[in-house]
Coordinates of C-alpha atoms and ligand atoms in Angstrom, one line a residue:
M2 CA 0.0 0.0 0.0
S3 CA 1.3 3.4 -0.9
R4 CA 1.5 6.0 1.8
V5 CA 1.7 9.7 2.2
I6 CA 3.3 10.4 5.6
G7 CA 3.3 13.7 7.5
V8 CA 5.9 14.3 10.2
L9 CA 5.8 16.9 12.9
T10 CA 7.6 17.9 16.1
S11 CA 5.5 19.3 18.9
G12 CA 5.8 20.5 22.5
G13 CA 9.3 21.5 23.8
D14 CA 12.1 21.1 21.3
A15 CA 14.8 18.5 22.0
P16 CA 18.2 17.8 20.5
G17 CA 17.8 14.7 18.2
M18 CA 14.5 15.8 16.8
N19 CA 16.2 16.6 13.5
A20 CA 17.8 13.2 13.5
A21 CA 14.3 11.7 14.1
I22 CA 12.8 13.7 11.1
R23 CA 15.6 12.6 8.9
A24 CA 15.2 8.9 9.9
V25 CA 11.4 9.0 9.3
T26 CA 11.9 10.8 5.9
R27 CA 14.5 8.5 4.6
S28 CA 13.0 5.3 5.9
A29 CA 9.7 6.3 4.3
L30 CA 11.3 7.3 1.0
S31 CA 13.2 4.0 0.8
R32 CA 9.8 2.3 0.9
G33 CA 8.5 4.4 -1.9
Y34 CA 6.3 6.6 0.3
E35 CA 5.8 10.4 0.0
V36 CA 6.7 12.5 2.9
Y37 CA 5.6 16.0 4.1
G38 CA 7.2 17.9 6.9
I39 CA 4.6 19.8 8.9
R40 CA 5.8 23.2 10.4
D41 CA 5.3 24.1 14.0
G42 CA 3.7 21.0 15.3
Y43 CA -0.1 20.8 15.3
K44 CA -0.3 24.5 14.3
G45 CA 1.1 23.6 10.8
L46 CA -1.4 20.7 10.6
I47 CA -4.3 23.2 11.2
D48 CA -2.9 25.8 8.8
G49 CA -1.8 23.3 6.1
D50 CA 1.7 24.5 6.4
F51 CA 3.4 21.5 4.8
V52 CA 6.7 21.1 2.9
K53 CA 7.4 18.1 0.7
L54 CA 10.5 16.4 1.9
D55 CA 13.0 14.5 -0.3
R56 CA 16.3 12.9 0.6
T57 CA 18.3 16.1 0.4
S58 CA 15.7 18.2 2.4
V59 CA 17.0 16.3 5.4
S60 CA 20.7 16.4 4.5
D61 CA 23.0 18.2 7.0
I62 CA 20.5 18.2 9.9
L63 CA 21.6 15.1 11.8
A64 CA 24.1 17.0 13.9
R65 CA 21.9 20.1 14.6
G66 CA 20.0 20.7 17.8
G67 CA 16.4 22.0 17.8
T68 CA 14.0 21.0 15.0
F69 CA 14.2 22.5 11.5
L70 CA 10.4 22.0 11.2
G71 CA 9.8 24.2 14.3
S72 CA 7.7 23.2 17.3
A73 CA 4.8 24.8 19.1
R74 CA 2.3 24.5 21.9
V75 CA -1.2 24.7 20.4
P76 CA -3.8 24.5 23.2
E77 CA -6.7 24.9 20.7
F78 CA -5.8 21.5 19.3
K79 CA -7.9 20.0 22.1
D80 CA -11.0 21.4 20.3
E81 CA -12.7 18.8 18.1
E82 CA -13.6 21.4 15.4
V83 CA -9.9 22.4 15.2
Q84 CA -8.9 18.7 14.8
N85 CA -11.4 18.3 12.0
I86 CA -9.8 21.3 10.2
A87 CA -6.4 19.6 10.5
I88 CA -7.8 16.4 9.0
K89 CA -9.2 18.4 6.1
Q90 CA -5.8 19.9 5.5
M91 CA -4.2 16.4 5.4
Q92 CA -6.8 15.3 2.8
T93 CA -5.9 18.2 0.5
V94 CA -2.4 16.6 -0.1
G95 CA -3.6 13.0 0.3
M96 CA -1.7 12.6 3.6
D97 CA -3.0 9.4 5.1
S98 CA -0.7 9.0 8.1
L99 CA 1.3 10.9 10.6
V100 CA 4.4 10.5 12.7
V101 CA 4.3 12.9 15.7
I102 CA 7.5 13.5 17.7
G103 CA 7.0 15.0 21.2
G104 CA 6.0 14.4 24.7
D105 CA 2.9 13.0 26.4
G106 CA 0.8 16.1 25.4
T107 CA 1.8 15.4 21.8
Y108 CA 0.6 11.8 22.3
R109 CA -2.7 13.0 23.5
G110 CA -3.1 15.2 20.4
A111 CA -2.2 12.1 18.4
Y112 CA -4.9 10.1 20.2
S113 CA -7.6 12.6 19.3
L114 CA -6.7 12.0 15.6
I115 CA -6.5 8.2 16.0
K116 CA -10.0 8.2 17.4
K117 CA -11.1 9.9 14.1
G118 CA -9.5 7.1 12.0
I119 CA -6.2 8.8 11.2
C120 CA -3.2 6.5 11.2
V121 CA -0.7 7.9 13.7
V122 CA 2.5 6.7 15.4
G123 CA 4.2 8.6 18.3
M124 CA 7.9 9.1 18.9
P125 CA 9.2 10.2 22.3
G126 CA 11.0 13.6 21.8
T127 CA 11.7 15.6 25.0
I128 CA 14.7 16.2 27.2
D129 CA 12.6 15.5 30.3
N130 CA 12.6 11.7 29.8
D131 CA 9.0 11.8 31.0
C132 CA 7.4 10.0 28.1
P133 CA 5.5 6.7 28.6
G134 CA 6.4 3.6 26.7
T135 CA 10.2 4.1 26.7
E136 CA 13.2 4.0 29.1
Y137 CA 14.8 7.0 27.3
T138 CA 13.5 9.8 25.2
I139 CA 15.2 11.6 22.3
G140 CA 17.1 14.5 23.8
F141 CA 17.5 13.2 27.3
H142 CA 21.2 12.2 26.9
T143 CA 22.2 15.5 25.3
A144 CA 20.5 17.5 28.0
L145 CA 22.2 15.3 30.6
N146 CA 25.5 16.0 29.0
T147 CA 24.9 19.7 29.0
I148 CA 24.0 19.6 32.7
V149 CA 27.0 17.6 33.6
E150 CA 29.3 20.0 31.8
A151 CA 27.7 22.9 33.6
V152 CA 27.8 21.4 37.1
D153 CA 31.4 20.2 36.6
K154 CA 32.3 23.9 35.9
L155 CA 30.3 25.0 39.0
R156 CA 32.2 22.4 41.1
D157 CA 35.6 24.0 40.1
T158 CA 34.5 27.4 41.3
S159 CA 32.6 26.1 44.4
A160 CA 35.6 24.1 45.6
S161 CA 37.7 27.2 45.4
H162 CA 35.3 29.3 47.5
H163 CA 33.8 26.8 50.0
R164 CA 30.4 27.1 48.4
C165 CA 27.4 24.9 48.2
S166 CA 25.8 25.0 44.7
V167 CA 22.1 24.5 44.5
V168 CA 21.3 23.7 40.9
E169 CA 17.9 23.6 39.3
V170 CA 17.5 21.4 36.2
M171 CA 14.5 20.6 34.0
G172 CA 12.5 17.4 34.0
N173 CA 8.9 18.5 34.5
H174 CA 7.4 15.7 36.6
C175 CA 10.4 13.4 36.0
G176 CA 13.5 13.4 38.2
D177 CA 15.8 11.6 35.8
L178 CA 17.8 14.7 34.7
A179 CA 18.4 15.6 38.3
L180 CA 19.1 12.1 39.5
Y181 CA 21.4 11.0 36.6
S182 CA 23.3 14.3 36.7
A183 CA 23.6 14.1 40.5
I184 CA 25.3 10.7 40.0
C185 CA 27.5 11.9 37.2
C186 CA 28.6 15.0 39.1
G187 CA 29.1 13.5 42.6
A188 CA 26.4 15.7 44.1
E189 CA 25.6 15.4 47.8
V190 CA 21.8 15.7 47.4
A191 CA 19.2 15.1 44.6
I192 CA 15.7 16.5 45.0
I193 CA 13.4 14.7 42.6
P194 CA 9.6 14.4 42.3
E195 CA 9.6 10.6 42.7
D196 CA 11.1 10.9 46.3
D197 CA 9.9 12.8 49.4
F198 CA 13.3 14.2 50.1
R199 CA 12.8 18.0 50.0
E200 CA 14.2 21.3 51.2
E201 CA 14.3 20.6 55.0
E202 CA 16.0 17.2 54.5
A203 CA 18.5 18.7 52.0
L204 CA 19.3 21.5 54.4
A205 CA 19.8 19.0 57.3
K206 CA 22.1 16.9 55.1
I207 CA 24.2 19.9 54.2
L208 CA 24.5 21.0 57.8
H209 CA 25.5 17.5 58.8
L210 CA 28.2 17.5 56.1
D211 CA 29.4 20.9 57.2
R212 CA 29.8 19.8 60.8
V213 CA 31.1 16.3 60.3
K214 CA 33.1 16.2 57.1
K215 CA 34.1 19.8 56.7
G216 CA 34.1 19.3 52.9
R217 CA 35.3 22.1 50.6
H218 CA 32.1 22.3 48.7
A219 CA 28.8 20.6 48.2
I220 CA 26.3 20.3 45.3
I221 CA 22.5 19.9 45.4
I222 CA 20.6 19.2 42.2
A223 CA 16.9 19.7 42.2
T224 CA 14.2 19.1 39.6
E225 CA 12.4 22.2 38.5
K226 CA 9.1 23.2 40.2
L227 CA 9.8 21.4 43.5
I228 CA 11.7 24.0 45.7
D229 CA 12.9 27.6 45.6
V230 CA 16.6 27.1 44.9
Y231 CA 17.4 30.8 45.8
A232 CA 15.7 30.5 49.2
L233 CA 17.5 27.2 50.0
A234 CA 20.9 28.8 49.0
D235 CA 20.2 31.7 51.3
K236 CA 19.4 29.3 54.2
I237 CA 22.6 27.4 53.6
T238 CA 24.6 30.7 53.8
K239 CA 22.9 31.7 57.0
M240 CA 23.0 28.3 58.7
S241 CA 26.4 26.7 57.6
T242 CA 30.0 27.7 56.9
F243 CA 29.2 27.2 53.2
T244 CA 28.2 30.1 51.0
G245 CA 25.0 28.9 49.2
R246 CA 24.7 29.8 45.5
A247 CA 21.7 29.0 43.3
T248 CA 22.0 28.4 39.6
V249 CA 19.0 27.8 37.4
L250 CA 20.3 26.2 34.2
G251 CA 17.1 27.0 32.2
H252 CA 16.7 26.7 28.4
I253 CA 20.4 26.1 27.8
Q254 CA 19.5 22.5 28.6
R255 CA 17.3 22.3 25.5
G256 CA 20.0 23.3 23.0
G257 CA 23.2 21.9 21.6
V258 CA 24.5 19.3 19.3
P259 CA 22.8 15.9 19.9
V260 CA 25.1 13.3 21.5
P261 CA 25.5 10.0 19.7
E262 CA 23.1 8.2 22.0
D263 CA 20.3 10.6 20.9
R264 CA 21.2 10.3 17.2
V265 CA 21.2 6.5 17.3
L266 CA 18.0 6.4 19.3
A267 CA 16.2 8.9 17.0
T268 CA 17.3 6.9 13.9
R269 CA 16.2 3.6 15.3
L270 CA 12.9 4.9 16.5
G271 CA 12.2 6.8 13.3
D272 CA 12.8 3.7 11.2
K273 CA 10.5 1.7 13.6
A274 CA 7.7 4.3 13.3
V275 CA 7.7 4.0 9.5
E276 CA 7.8 0.2 9.7
L277 CA 4.7 0.2 11.9
L278 CA 2.9 2.4 9.3
A279 CA 4.0 0.0 6.6
E280 CA 2.4 -2.8 8.6
N281 CA -0.8 -0.7 9.0
V282 CA -0.2 -0.5 12.7
S283 CA -1.7 2.8 14.0
G284 CA -2.1 4.3 17.4
H285 CA 1.2 3.0 18.8
C286 CA 4.1 4.9 20.3
V287 CA 7.7 3.6 19.9
G288 CA 10.3 3.3 22.5
I289 CA 13.5 1.6 23.8
V290 CA 13.3 -0.9 26.6
N291 CA 16.4 -3.0 27.5
D292 CA 18.1 -1.8 24.3
K293 CA 15.2 -3.3 22.2
I294 CA 13.1 -1.0 20.0
V295 CA 9.5 -1.7 21.0
S296 CA 6.0 -0.2 20.5
E297 CA 2.7 -0.2 22.4
D298 CA -0.7 1.3 22.2
I299 CA -0.4 5.0 22.8
I300 CA -3.3 5.3 25.2
E301 CA -2.3 2.2 27.2
A302 CA 1.2 3.8 27.5
I303 CA -0.2 7.2 28.6
D304 CA -2.2 5.5 31.3
K305 CA 0.8 3.7 32.8
N306 CA 3.3 5.6 34.9
K307 CA 6.7 6.5 33.3
M308 CA 9.2 3.8 34.0
Y309 CA 11.1 4.9 37.2
K310 CA 14.4 3.4 38.2
S311 CA 14.0 3.3 42.0
D312 CA 17.2 1.2 42.2
L313 CA 19.2 4.1 40.8
L314 CA 18.0 6.4 43.6
K315 CA 19.1 3.8 46.2
V316 CA 22.5 3.6 44.6
F317 CA 22.8 7.3 44.7
E318 CA 21.8 7.5 48.3
R319 CA 24.4 4.9 49.3
I320 CA 27.2 6.6 47.3
A321 CA 26.4 10.3 47.9
Ligands
ATP3 P1 7.0 18.4 26.5 O1 7.2 17.1 27.3 O2 8.3 18.8 25.9 O3 6.3 19.4 27.2 P2 4.6 17.7 25.2 O4 4.3 17.0 23.9 O5 4.1 17.0 26.5 O6 6.1 17.9 25.2 P3 2.5 19.7 25.5 O7 2.6 21.2 25.4 O8 1.9 19.1 26.7 O9 4.0 19.2 25.2 O10 1.7 19.2 24.2 C1 2.1 19.5 22.9 C2 0.8 19.8 22.1 O11 0.0 18.7 22.0 C3 -0.1 20.9 22.7 O12 0.3 22.2 22.4 C4 -1.4 20.5 21.9 O13 -1.4 21.1 20.6 C5 -1.4 19.0 21.8 N1 -2.1 18.4 22.9 C6 -1.8 18.3 24.2 N2 -2.7 17.7 25.0 C7 -3.8 17.5 24.1 C8 -5.1 16.9 24.2 N3 -5.5 16.4 25.4 N4 -5.8 16.8 23.1 C9 -5.4 17.3 21.9 N5 -4.2 17.8 21.7 C10 -3.4 17.9 22.8

C-alpha cells in the first residue's frame, strides 16, 4: 500500500528531533512513500503548512540541535472542530498517516486524531525523559551531557570558595535529569519528584556534612518546580559555613549538538515508526526498553506511569 506520511515535532524542542525527522523521511522514501514535513507541530497541521521532503531536504541536519520544522504548543488542538480542520488539511495533499515527535501532550493530540480514524505513530522527543512507553526519550542524553558539563564547571569554582551550589534542572514531573546528573557530578543531594526528600532534608544533610566532614564544597541538584533554589541557597549561607549559590540552568539544557546516543535512538525509533505504518499499525508509540526497540498502544502507554528506576535512587543514596 502506498502511503503519504506527514511528520511533525511538537511540545518542547529537544536535540535529536532533527535526526528523528531525517530517519522518518529516509525510511519512508526508501519504501517508496511520499513525505511531508509539517511546520510548528499541530499549528502547521491546522494551517496546512506542509513542505514536501526529499532525501536532500533532510541532509546536514543530523548534527543540529532543535528542530528544523519548528515546534509549538497549540492548546486549541484539544478542540474537536480544530482537529477536523487539521484532518481536512491532510486530505488536501492526500496525507494518510502521521508520525508525531514530542512528549505525552503530543501523544494526547495524536490520540484525538487516531479516534477519528487517522493512522498515527508517536515518537518520544523531549529532554525531560517523562514519556511513557520508553526508558529513554530523544534529547535526554544530550541535556544530561549539558547539565554535567555545567555542574562540573560550577564544582571547580565552588571548591575554590567553600560554596554549596544549588542547581535547578529541567525534567517537569520526572526526576531523571536531576538524579542522573547528581550521580554523574558526585552531588551530595538530589531532590526529585519521585522521592519525598525535600528542602528541609536537603538542608539537614548539608548542615551535617558541614559539621562532620568539613568538605570544601557541596552540590544539590533539584528538579524544577519542587523547591525555591534561591531560598535554599540563602538558608545554607545563614546556617552553615558554606556560601550557598543558586543556579537555574534553564533553556540552555534544551540546546546543543545531539550526542551519539540521541542520534542513534532517533534513527532507530524513526525507522521503527515507519515500519509500523508500513504494517498498517496505527495508534502506537515507539520506545526503547532493554536496548530493544518496542512499540505499544499510545493510550495504554499514557495510562501507565513513566518507568522509574528506583534502584538508581538507592545507589545514589548509598554513594552520595
Ligand atoms: P514536553 O514534554 O516537551 O512538554 P509535550 O508533547 O508533552 O512535550 P505539550 O505542550 O503538553 O508538550 O503538548 C504539545 C501539544 O500537543 C499541545 O500544544 C497541543 O497542541 C497538543 N495536545 C496536548 N494535549 C492534548 C489533548 N488532550 N488533546 C489534543 N491535543 C493535545
